[in-house]
Coordinates of N, CA and C in Angstrom, one line a residue:
M1 N 123.0 130.1 34.7 CA 122.5 131.6 34.6 C 121.2 131.6 33.7
A2 N 121.1 130.9 32.7 CA 120.1 131.0 31.5 C 118.9 129.9 32.2
E3 N 118.9 129.8 33.4 CA 117.8 128.8 34.0 C 116.6 129.9 34.4
T4 N 116.9 131.0 34.5 CA 115.9 132.0 34.9 C 115.4 133.1 33.7
I5 N 114.2 133.4 33.7 CA 113.8 134.5 32.7 C 114.9 135.7 32.4
Q6 N 115.5 136.0 33.7 CA 116.3 137.2 33.5 C 117.7 136.5 32.9
G7 N 118.3 135.6 33.1 CA 119.4 134.7 32.3 C 119.1 134.4 31.0
R8 N 117.8 134.1 30.7 CA 117.7 133.8 29.3 C 117.5 135.0 28.6
L9 N 117.0 136.1 29.1 CA 116.7 137.4 28.5 C 118.3 138.0 28.3
K10 N 119.1 137.8 29.3 CA 120.5 138.3 28.9 C 121.0 137.8 27.8
Q11 N 120.9 136.4 27.6 CA 121.4 135.5 26.6 C 121.0 135.9 25.2
V12 N 119.7 136.3 25.2 CA 119.3 136.6 23.9 C 119.8 138.1 23.5
Q13 N 119.6 139.0 24.3 CA 120.2 140.2 24.3 C 121.6 140.3 24.0
D14 N 122.5 139.7 24.5 CA 123.9 139.2 24.2 C 123.9 139.0 22.8
R15 N 123.1 137.8 22.5 CA 123.3 137.3 21.0 C 122.8 138.4 19.9
I16 N 121.8 139.1 20.4 CA 121.6 140.3 19.4 C 122.5 141.2 19.2
T17 N 123.2 141.7 20.6 CA 124.5 142.6 20.2 C 125.7 142.1 19.7
E18 N 125.8 140.9 19.6 CA 127.1 140.1 19.0 C 126.7 140.2 17.5
T19 N 125.6 139.8 17.2 CA 125.2 139.6 15.9 C 125.2 140.9 15.2
A20 N 124.3 142.2 15.7 CA 124.3 143.1 15.1 C 125.7 143.9 14.9
L21 N 126.7 143.8 15.8 CA 127.9 144.5 15.9 C 128.9 143.6 14.4
A22 N 128.4 142.4 14.4 CA 129.1 141.7 13.4 C 128.8 142.0 12.0
C23 N 127.4 142.7 12.0 CA 126.7 142.9 10.7 C 126.9 144.7 10.5
G24 N 127.7 145.1 11.3 CA 127.9 146.7 11.3 C 126.7 147.5 12.0
R25 N 125.8 146.8 12.4 CA 124.6 147.6 12.9 C 124.6 148.0 14.5
D26 N 123.8 148.8 14.6 CA 123.9 149.5 16.0 C 122.8 148.2 17.0
P27 N 123.2 147.7 17.6 CA 122.2 147.0 18.5 C 121.0 147.7 19.1
K28 N 121.3 149.0 19.1 CA 120.0 149.7 19.9 C 119.1 149.7 18.7
T29 N 119.3 149.3 17.5 CA 118.0 149.7 16.6 C 117.4 148.4 16.4
V30 N 117.8 147.1 17.1 CA 117.2 146.0 16.9 C 116.0 145.7 18.0
K31 N 114.7 145.5 17.7 CA 113.7 145.3 18.7 C 113.3 144.0 19.0
L32 N 113.6 143.6 20.3 CA 113.3 142.3 20.4 C 111.8 142.2 21.0
V33 N 111.0 141.2 20.5 CA 109.8 141.1 20.7 C 109.4 139.7 21.2
A34 N 109.0 139.4 22.4 CA 109.0 138.0 23.0 C 107.7 137.7 22.8
V35 N 107.5 136.6 22.1 CA 106.2 135.9 22.0 C 105.5 135.4 23.3
S36 N 104.4 135.8 23.5 CA 103.7 135.4 24.6 C 102.8 134.6 24.4
K37 N 102.4 134.2 23.5 CA 101.1 133.3 23.0 C 101.5 132.0 23.8
T38 N 100.5 131.5 24.3 CA 100.0 130.1 25.3 C 100.9 130.3 26.4
I39 N 101.5 131.6 26.8 CA 102.3 131.7 28.0 C 101.3 132.3 29.2
A40 N 101.3 131.5 30.3 CA 100.5 132.1 31.5 C 100.6 133.6 31.9
V41 N 99.8 134.4 32.4 CA 100.1 135.6 32.6 C 101.2 136.0 33.6
D42 N 101.3 135.2 34.7 CA 102.3 135.4 35.9 C 103.8 135.4 35.0
R43 N 104.0 134.3 34.0 CA 105.3 134.3 33.4 C 105.5 135.5 32.5
V44 N 104.3 135.9 32.0 CA 104.5 137.3 31.1 C 105.1 138.2 32.0
L45 N 104.2 138.5 33.1 CA 104.6 139.4 34.1 C 106.1 139.4 34.8
A46 N 106.5 138.2 34.7 CA 107.9 137.9 35.2 C 108.8 138.3 34.1
A47 N 108.6 138.1 32.9 CA 109.3 138.6 31.7 C 109.5 140.0 31.4
I48 N 108.3 140.9 31.9 CA 108.2 142.2 31.9 C 109.2 142.9 32.8
R49 N 109.2 142.1 34.1 CA 109.7 142.6 35.2 C 111.4 142.4 34.9
A50 N 111.5 141.4 34.1 CA 112.8 140.9 33.9 C 113.5 142.1 32.7
G51 N 112.7 142.8 32.0 CA 113.1 143.9 31.1 C 112.8 143.7 29.8
V52 N 111.6 142.7 29.4 CA 111.0 142.7 28.2 C 110.2 143.9 27.8
T53 N 110.3 144.5 26.8 CA 109.6 145.6 26.4 C 108.7 145.4 25.4
G54 N 108.6 144.3 24.7 CA 107.8 144.2 23.7 C 107.1 142.8 23.4
L55 N 105.9 142.6 23.4 CA 105.3 141.3 23.4 C 104.6 141.2 22.2
G56 N 104.4 139.7 21.7 CA 103.8 139.5 20.6 C 102.9 138.2 20.7
E57 N 101.5 138.6 20.1 CA 100.4 137.6 20.3 C 99.9 137.7 18.7
N58 N 99.5 136.2 18.5 CA 98.9 136.3 17.3 C 97.1 136.1 17.4
Y59 N 96.7 135.9 18.7 CA 95.2 135.8 18.7 C 94.6 136.9 19.4
V60 N 93.8 137.9 18.8 CA 93.3 139.1 19.7 C 92.7 138.7 20.9
Q61 N 91.9 137.4 21.1 CA 91.4 137.2 22.3 C 92.3 137.1 23.4
E62 N 93.4 136.3 22.9 CA 94.4 136.0 24.0 C 95.0 137.3 24.6
A63 N 95.6 138.1 23.5 CA 96.1 139.5 23.9 C 95.2 140.1 24.8
R64 N 93.9 140.4 24.4 CA 93.1 141.2 25.2 C 93.1 140.7 26.6
E65 N 93.0 139.3 26.7 CA 92.9 138.8 28.3 C 94.2 139.4 29.0
K66 N 95.2 139.2 28.2 CA 96.7 139.5 29.0 C 96.7 140.8 29.2
I67 N 96.4 141.8 28.3 CA 96.5 143.2 28.4 C 95.5 143.5 29.7
E68 N 94.3 143.1 29.8 CA 93.4 143.3 30.9 C 94.1 142.9 32.2
A69 N 94.6 141.6 32.1 CA 95.2 141.0 33.5 C 96.4 142.0 33.8
L70 N 97.4 142.4 32.9 CA 98.5 142.6 33.2 C 98.3 144.3 33.6
G71 N 97.3 144.8 33.3 CA 97.0 146.4 33.8 C 98.0 147.1 32.8
R72 N 98.4 148.3 33.7 CA 99.4 149.2 33.0 C 100.9 148.9 33.1
Q73 N 101.4 148.2 32.3 CA 102.7 147.5 32.2 C 103.2 148.5 30.8
T74 N 104.7 148.9 31.2 CA 105.4 149.3 30.2 C 105.7 148.4 29.1
V75 N 104.9 147.9 28.2 CA 105.1 147.2 27.1 C 104.3 147.7 25.8
S76 N 105.1 147.4 24.6 CA 104.4 147.4 23.5 C 103.8 146.0 23.1
W77 N 102.6 146.0 22.6 CA 102.1 144.7 22.2 C 102.1 144.8 20.5
H78 N 102.5 143.6 19.9 CA 102.4 143.5 18.7 C 101.7 142.2 18.0
F79 N 101.0 142.3 17.0 CA 100.4 141.2 16.3 C 101.4 140.4 15.4
I80 N 101.5 139.1 15.5 CA 102.3 138.2 15.0 C 101.6 137.2 14.2
G81 N 102.4 136.8 13.1 CA 101.8 135.8 12.1 C 101.3 136.4 11.1
H82 N 100.3 135.6 10.4 CA 99.7 135.8 8.9 C 98.6 137.0 9.3

């Protein structure tokens, strides 16, 4: 199952839920930010279609290119790193 983006995303979401519950935290309060740096636009789009809603980049130039290429997708962008 984990060989697809959907499968990998589900595994991560399941681990988030399990860990949050073990800590007494509501899993809905945890935000998953998928790091898209160095990832091709077609794979980023596939991740968005699989359910990713937050993407992280650490270079403005790379983020700008992806944002322009992806158009109006329902994702929030985050700067990561230093």
